[in-house]
Short mmCIF file of C-alpha atoms in Angstrom, two decimals:
data_model
loop_
_atom_site.label_atom_id
_atom_site.label_comp_id
_atom_site.label_asym_id
_atom_site.label_seq_id
_atom_site.Cartn_x
_atom_site.Cartn_y
_atom_site.Cartn_z
CA MET A 1027 -0.95 8.35 35.83
CA TRP A 1028 -0.25 11.54 33.91
CA ASN A 1029 -2.17 12.50 30.82
CA THR A 1030 0.64 14.07 28.87
CA PRO A 1031 1.09 13.79 25.12
CA PRO A 1032 3.92 11.58 23.94
CA SER A 1033 7.14 13.45 23.42
CA PRO A 1034 8.49 13.71 19.88
CA PRO A 1035 11.11 11.16 18.91
CA ALA A 1036 14.71 11.97 19.76
CA PRO A 1037 16.72 13.27 16.78
CA ASP A 1038 18.43 9.90 16.37
CA GLN A 1039 15.20 7.93 16.79
CA ALA A 1040 13.03 7.19 13.76
CA PRO A 1041 9.36 8.20 13.92
CA SER A 1042 6.78 5.47 14.34
CA PRO A 1043 5.52 3.89 11.10
CA ALA A 1044 2.14 5.57 11.63
CA SER A 1045 3.77 8.99 12.06
CA ALA A 1046 6.04 8.46 9.05
CA LEU A 1047 3.06 7.50 6.87
CA MET A 1048 0.87 10.35 8.13
CA GLU A 1049 3.62 12.96 7.69
CA GLY A 1050 4.69 11.55 4.33
CA GLY A 1051 1.12 11.63 3.06
CA LEU A 1052 0.74 15.26 4.12
CA GLN A 1053 3.99 16.20 2.37
CA LEU A 1054 2.70 14.54 -0.81
CA GLY A 1055 -0.65 16.32 -0.58
CA VAL A 1056 -2.33 12.96 0.04
CA PRO A 1057 -3.75 13.21 3.57
CA LEU A 1058 -4.41 9.86 5.23
CA SER A 1059 -7.24 9.10 7.62
CA PRO A 1060 -6.37 7.31 10.88
CA HIS A 1061 -8.23 4.25 9.51
CA THR A 1062 -6.11 4.20 6.35
CA VAL A 1063 -2.90 4.68 8.34
CA ALA A 1064 -3.83 1.74 10.60
CA ARG A 1065 -4.39 -0.48 7.56
CA LEU A 1066 -1.12 0.62 5.96
CA VAL A 1067 0.76 -0.12 9.20
CA LEU A 1068 -0.79 -3.61 9.31
CA TYR A 1069 0.25 -4.10 5.66
CA LEU A 1070 3.80 -2.96 6.54
CA GLN A 1071 4.02 -5.30 9.53
CA GLU A 1072 2.87 -8.29 7.48
CA LEU A 1073 5.23 -7.38 4.65
CA VAL A 1074 8.20 -7.34 7.04
CA ARG A 1075 7.07 -10.60 8.65
CA TRP A 1076 6.60 -12.42 5.32
CA ASN A 1077 9.71 -10.88 3.79
CA ALA A 1078 11.85 -12.59 6.44
CA LYS A 1079 10.84 -15.96 4.92
CA VAL A 1080 9.77 -15.14 1.35
CA ASN A 1081 11.67 -12.58 -0.70
CA LEU A 1082 8.92 -10.05 -1.43
CA THR A 1083 11.13 -6.97 -1.58
CA GLY A 1084 14.85 -6.29 -1.40
CA LEU A 1085 14.20 -3.86 1.44
CA ALA A 1086 14.02 -5.24 4.97
CA GLU A 1087 13.76 -2.21 7.27
CA GLU A 1088 10.52 -0.32 7.88
CA ALA A 1089 12.40 2.97 7.60
CA ASP A 1090 13.38 2.02 4.03
CA ILE A 1091 10.10 0.35 3.01
CA ILE A 1092 7.85 3.27 3.99
CA PRO A 1093 9.28 5.89 1.61
CA LYS A 1094 10.33 3.57 -1.21
CA HIS A 1095 7.13 1.51 -1.40
CA PHE A 1096 4.26 3.07 0.55
CA LEU A 1097 4.92 6.77 -0.04
CA ASP A 1098 5.99 6.24 -3.66
CA SER A 1099 2.69 4.41 -4.19
CA LEU A 1100 0.73 7.22 -2.54
CA ALA A 1101 2.49 9.76 -4.77
CA ALA A 1102 0.72 8.11 -7.71
CA CYS A 1103 -2.68 9.08 -6.23
CA LYS A 1104 -2.45 12.66 -7.47
CA VAL A 1105 -1.15 11.66 -10.89
CA LEU A 1106 -3.86 9.02 -11.33
CA LYS A 1107 -6.46 11.29 -9.70
CA VAL A 1108 -7.61 8.69 -7.22
CA GLY A 1109 -8.67 9.20 -3.65
CA PRO A 1110 -11.03 11.35 -1.64
CA GLY A 1111 -11.57 14.74 -3.24
CA LEU A 1112 -9.35 14.11 -6.25
CA ILE A 1113 -12.01 13.01 -8.76
CA GLN A 1114 -15.70 12.33 -8.77
CA PRO A 1115 -16.31 9.07 -6.95
CA GLY A 1116 -18.26 6.42 -8.73
CA PRO A 1117 -18.17 3.07 -10.45
CA GLY A 1118 -16.00 2.26 -13.40
CA ARG A 1119 -12.68 3.56 -12.09
CA ARG A 1120 -10.09 0.81 -12.53
CA VAL A 1121 -6.36 0.33 -12.12
CA LEU A 1122 -4.28 -2.50 -13.56
CA ASP A 1123 -1.00 -2.94 -11.66
CA VAL A 1124 1.34 -4.97 -13.88
CA GLY A 1125 4.14 -6.73 -12.00
CA THR A 1126 2.76 -5.63 -8.66
CA GLY A 1127 5.18 -7.69 -6.57
CA ALA A 1128 4.09 -7.21 -2.97
CA GLY A 1129 1.18 -4.97 -4.03
CA PHE A 1130 2.87 -1.69 -4.87
CA PRO A 1131 1.33 0.58 -5.94
CA GLY A 1132 -2.01 -1.18 -6.58
CA LEU A 1133 -2.95 -2.36 -3.09
CA VAL A 1134 -1.85 0.93 -1.51
CA LEU A 1135 -4.03 2.83 -4.02
CA LYS A 1136 -6.96 0.58 -3.11
CA LEU A 1137 -6.50 1.23 0.61
CA TYR A 1138 -6.45 4.97 -0.05
CA ASP A 1139 -9.45 4.87 -2.40
CA PRO A 1140 -11.77 1.97 -1.45
CA GLU A 1141 -14.09 2.59 -4.44
CA LEU A 1142 -11.29 1.98 -6.94
CA ALA A 1143 -11.36 -1.41 -8.70
CA VAL A 1144 -7.85 -2.88 -8.77
CA THR A 1145 -6.37 -5.82 -10.66
CA LEU A 1146 -2.96 -6.97 -9.47
CA LEU A 1147 -0.97 -8.83 -12.13
CA GLU A 1148 1.89 -10.90 -10.69
CA PRO A 1149 3.59 -13.99 -12.14
CA SER A 1150 5.19 -15.14 -8.86
CA GLN A 1151 3.11 -17.67 -6.91
CA LYS A 1152 4.72 -16.69 -3.59
CA LYS A 1153 4.00 -13.00 -4.11
CA ALA A 1154 0.45 -13.79 -5.22
CA ALA A 1155 -0.01 -15.85 -2.03
CA PHE A 1156 1.07 -12.82 -0.01
CA LEU A 1157 -1.36 -10.60 -1.94
CA HIS A 1158 -4.26 -12.99 -1.29
CA HIS A 1159 -3.28 -13.08 2.39
CA MET A 1160 -3.25 -9.27 2.60
CA ILE A 1161 -6.56 -8.87 0.78
CA GLY A 1162 -8.19 -11.25 3.26
CA LEU A 1163 -6.48 -9.77 6.31
CA LEU A 1164 -7.39 -6.21 5.32
CA GLY A 1165 -10.90 -7.23 4.30
CA VAL A 1166 -10.79 -5.34 1.02
CA THR A 1167 -13.14 -6.07 -1.85
CA GLY A 1168 -12.85 -5.04 -5.47
CA VAL A 1169 -9.29 -6.37 -5.79
CA SER A 1170 -8.33 -9.33 -7.94
CA VAL A 1171 -4.99 -11.08 -8.25
CA VAL A 1172 -4.09 -12.58 -11.62
CA ILE A 1173 -1.09 -14.91 -11.69
CA VAL A 1174 0.33 -14.39 -15.16
CA ARG A 1175 3.17 -12.69 -16.99
CA ILE A 1176 1.97 -9.77 -19.10
CA GLU A 1177 3.71 -11.33 -22.12
CA ASP A 1178 1.51 -14.41 -21.79
CA LEU A 1179 -1.80 -12.52 -21.96
CA LYS A 1180 -3.77 -12.96 -25.15
CA PRO A 1181 -5.34 -9.85 -26.71
CA ALA A 1182 -9.11 -9.70 -26.37
#
């Protein structure tokens, strides 16, 4: 058995999801650890699997989902100043993702910055079921899913 590195993809072959996420993160100035990439790939795989039965997103192909959902969500990290090295870590940092759908951008932000507290607001029961599934599968804490329309919330 030879110990040679894998050859780069052929020009007509798409990069692996892990490579696309890693490269996309670097281009955005949001470098991803191998651990974060692995979790994002698992999220992507489950999204594609669930989306075949439950309409979570209008996109069906990984090559479309990665830039339009995952990388767009990661682009928000710099704007929101979340993630390693972007702001002082500590308690009290919160994000409310209204109409999160399949968890974009809120769950992606949480995977990038585990200390961030995230509330995912989603009125659809089927999408909320997917979110609960992903939170359990990924083993993340500090994320809550609220099944409500923003218009139905009462002011405090």
